[in-house]
Amino acid sequence: LQNVLERGGSRKAMDSFVAFRGRPPRIDALLRHNGILPAAVET
């Protein structure tokens, strides 16, 4: 959380996201949440 909350507006949101998650953002979770993509099937 230090990578996001302590930084505030001192750096770009994308840089804070990558520092927090360790990867660039992906849209697939948002699409699944909104019902645009089917939910992942567990096997």
mmCIF file of N, CA and C in Angstrom:
data_model
loop_
_atom_site.group_PDB
_atom_site.id
_atom_site.type_symbol
_atom_site.label_atom_id
_atom_site.label_comp_id
_atom_site.label_asym_id
_atom_site.label_seq_id
_atom_site.Cartn_x
_atom_site.Cartn_y
_atom_site.Cartn_z
ATOM 1 N N LEU A 1 0.805 -1.196 0.000
ATOM 2 C CA LEU A 1 0.000 0.000 0.000
ATOM 3 C C LEU A 1 0.850 1.263 0.000
ATOM 4 N N GLN A 2 2.081 1.150 0.444
ATOM 5 C CA GLN A 2 2.954 2.327 0.440
ATOM 6 C C GLN A 2 3.176 2.831 -0.976
ATOM 7 N N ASN A 3 3.189 1.899 -1.947
ATOM 8 C CA ASN A 3 3.392 2.299 -3.334
ATOM 9 C C ASN A 3 2.231 3.108 -3.872
ATOM 10 N N VAL A 4 1.063 2.969 -3.287
ATOM 11 C CA VAL A 4 -0.120 3.670 -3.782
ATOM 12 C C VAL A 4 -0.476 4.847 -2.879
ATOM 13 N N LEU A 5 -0.724 4.576 -1.613
ATOM 14 C CA LEU A 5 -1.242 5.607 -0.717
ATOM 15 C C LEU A 5 -0.231 6.699 -0.381
ATOM 16 N N GLU A 6 1.002 6.324 -0.098
ATOM 17 C CA GLU A 6 1.994 7.324 0.294
ATOM 18 C C GLU A 6 2.416 8.206 -0.867
ATOM 19 N N ARG A 7 2.298 7.699 -2.069
ATOM 20 C CA ARG A 7 2.735 8.460 -3.240
ATOM 21 C C ARG A 7 1.733 9.530 -3.634
ATOM 22 N N GLY A 8 0.470 9.270 -3.384
ATOM 23 C CA GLY A 8 -0.555 10.247 -3.748
ATOM 24 C C GLY A 8 -0.465 10.625 -5.214
ATOM 25 N N GLY A 9 -0.429 11.917 -5.498
ATOM 26 C CA GLY A 9 -0.339 12.389 -6.870
ATOM 27 C C GLY A 9 1.081 12.698 -7.305
ATOM 28 N N SER A 10 2.072 12.184 -6.569
ATOM 29 C CA SER A 10 3.457 12.516 -6.891
ATOM 30 C C SER A 10 4.012 11.717 -8.062
ATOM 31 N N ARG A 11 3.305 10.686 -8.495
ATOM 32 C CA ARG A 11 3.707 9.955 -9.695
ATOM 33 C C ARG A 11 2.464 9.483 -10.427
ATOM 34 N N LYS A 12 2.666 9.055 -11.647
ATOM 35 C CA LYS A 12 1.551 8.646 -12.496
ATOM 36 C C LYS A 12 0.862 7.414 -11.918
ATOM 37 N N ALA A 13 -0.447 7.345 -12.115
ATOM 38 C CA ALA A 13 -1.240 6.226 -11.598
ATOM 39 C C ALA A 13 -0.745 4.897 -12.152
ATOM 40 N N MET A 14 -0.375 4.852 -13.421
ATOM 41 C CA MET A 14 0.124 3.607 -14.019
ATOM 42 C C MET A 14 1.390 3.136 -13.318
ATOM 43 N N ASP A 15 2.296 4.047 -13.016
ATOM 44 C CA ASP A 15 3.525 3.681 -12.311
ATOM 45 C C ASP A 15 3.216 3.132 -10.923
ATOM 46 N N SER A 16 2.262 3.737 -10.224
ATOM 47 C CA SER A 16 1.867 3.245 -8.903
ATOM 48 C C SER A 16 1.227 1.869 -9.005
ATOM 49 N N PHE A 17 0.385 1.659 -10.018
ATOM 50 C CA PHE A 17 -0.259 0.356 -10.200
ATOM 51 C C PHE A 17 0.781 -0.727 -10.433
ATOM 52 N N VAL A 18 1.718 -0.486 -11.327
ATOM 53 C CA VAL A 18 2.745 -1.486 -11.640
ATOM 54 C C VAL A 18 3.613 -1.765 -10.415
ATOM 55 N N ALA A 19 3.948 -0.740 -9.652
ATOM 56 C CA ALA A 19 4.740 -0.950 -8.436
ATOM 57 C C ALA A 19 3.971 -1.788 -7.426
ATOM 58 N N PHE A 20 2.656 -1.589 -7.338
ATOM 59 C CA PHE A 20 1.822 -2.315 -6.383
ATOM 60 C C PHE A 20 1.560 -3.748 -6.832
ATOM 61 N N ARG A 21 1.150 -3.941 -8.088
ATOM 62 C CA ARG A 21 0.782 -5.266 -8.590
ATOM 63 C C ARG A 21 1.954 -6.055 -9.164
ATOM 64 N N GLY A 22 2.999 -5.366 -9.579
ATOM 65 C CA GLY A 22 4.143 -6.042 -10.173
ATOM 66 C C GLY A 22 3.928 -6.419 -11.627
ATOM 67 N N ARG A 23 2.914 -5.854 -12.244
ATOM 68 C CA ARG A 23 2.608 -6.134 -13.651
ATOM 69 C C ARG A 23 1.737 -5.003 -14.180
ATOM 70 N N PRO A 24 1.690 -4.858 -15.502
ATOM 71 C CA PRO A 24 0.770 -3.861 -16.062
ATOM 72 C C PRO A 24 -0.679 -4.321 -15.910
ATOM 73 N N PRO A 25 -1.630 -3.410 -15.964
ATOM 74 C CA PRO A 25 -3.036 -3.797 -15.808
ATOM 75 C C PRO A 25 -3.533 -4.630 -16.981
ATOM 76 N N ARG A 26 -4.512 -5.480 -16.690
ATOM 77 C CA ARG A 26 -5.180 -6.279 -17.725
ATOM 78 C C ARG A 26 -6.664 -5.993 -17.632
ATOM 79 N N ILE A 27 -7.342 -6.042 -18.754
ATOM 80 C CA ILE A 27 -8.754 -5.689 -18.789
ATOM 81 C C ILE A 27 -9.668 -6.901 -18.593
ATOM 82 N N ASP A 28 -9.148 -8.107 -18.646
ATOM 83 C CA ASP A 28 -10.001 -9.298 -18.605
ATOM 84 C C ASP A 28 -10.843 -9.398 -17.329
ATOM 85 N N ALA A 29 -10.306 -9.015 -16.181
ATOM 86 C CA ALA A 29 -11.094 -9.091 -14.940
ATOM 87 C C ALA A 29 -12.277 -8.126 -14.981
ATOM 88 N N LEU A 30 -12.066 -6.937 -15.504
ATOM 89 C CA LEU A 30 -13.152 -5.962 -15.632
ATOM 90 C C LEU A 30 -14.233 -6.476 -16.577
ATOM 91 N N LEU A 31 -13.821 -7.074 -17.683
ATOM 92 C CA LEU A 31 -14.788 -7.603 -18.644
ATOM 93 C C LEU A 31 -15.591 -8.756 -18.042
ATOM 94 N N ARG A 32 -14.933 -9.633 -17.279
ATOM 95 C CA ARG A 32 -15.657 -10.729 -16.615
ATOM 96 C C ARG A 32 -16.623 -10.172 -15.578
ATOM 97 N N HIS A 33 -16.191 -9.189 -14.810
ATOM 98 C CA HIS A 33 -17.030 -8.597 -13.766
ATOM 99 C C HIS A 33 -18.297 -7.984 -14.358
ATOM 100 N N ASN A 34 -18.184 -7.399 -15.522
ATOM 101 C CA ASN A 34 -19.324 -6.754 -16.172
ATOM 102 C C ASN A 34 -20.111 -7.698 -17.070
ATOM 103 N N GLY A 35 -19.748 -8.993 -17.091
ATOM 104 C CA GLY A 35 -20.491 -9.981 -17.856
ATOM 105 C C GLY A 35 -20.213 -9.966 -19.345
ATOM 106 N N ILE A 36 -19.174 -9.281 -19.761
ATOM 107 C CA ILE A 36 -18.832 -9.221 -21.181
ATOM 108 C C ILE A 36 -18.081 -10.479 -21.596
ATOM 109 N N LEU A 37 -17.266 -11.005 -20.711
ATOM 110 C CA LEU A 37 -16.575 -12.275 -20.930
ATOM 111 C C LEU A 37 -17.144 -13.297 -19.960
ATOM 112 N N PRO A 38 -17.198 -14.563 -20.366
ATOM 113 C CA PRO A 38 -17.677 -15.579 -19.422
ATOM 114 C C PRO A 38 -16.685 -15.762 -18.275
ATOM 115 N N ALA A 39 -17.195 -16.181 -17.143
ATOM 116 C CA ALA A 39 -16.344 -16.451 -15.980
ATOM 117 C C ALA A 39 -15.413 -17.606 -16.306
ATOM 118 N N ALA A 40 -14.231 -17.576 -15.730
ATOM 119 C CA ALA A 40 -13.268 -18.651 -15.942
ATOM 120 C C ALA A 40 -13.826 -19.945 -15.365
ATOM 121 N N VAL A 41 -13.632 -21.026 -16.091
ATOM 122 C CA VAL A 41 -14.120 -22.331 -15.660
ATOM 123 C C VAL A 41 -12.998 -23.050 -14.932
ATOM 124 N N GLU A 42 -13.262 -23.470 -13.694
ATOM 125 C CA GLU A 42 -12.269 -24.217 -12.926
ATOM 126 C C GLU A 42 -12.352 -25.684 -13.296
ATOM 127 N N THR A 43 -11.183 -26.312 -13.448
ATOM 128 C CA THR A 43 -11.154 -27.747 -13.782
ATOM 129 C C THR A 43 -10.519 -28.540 -12.690
#
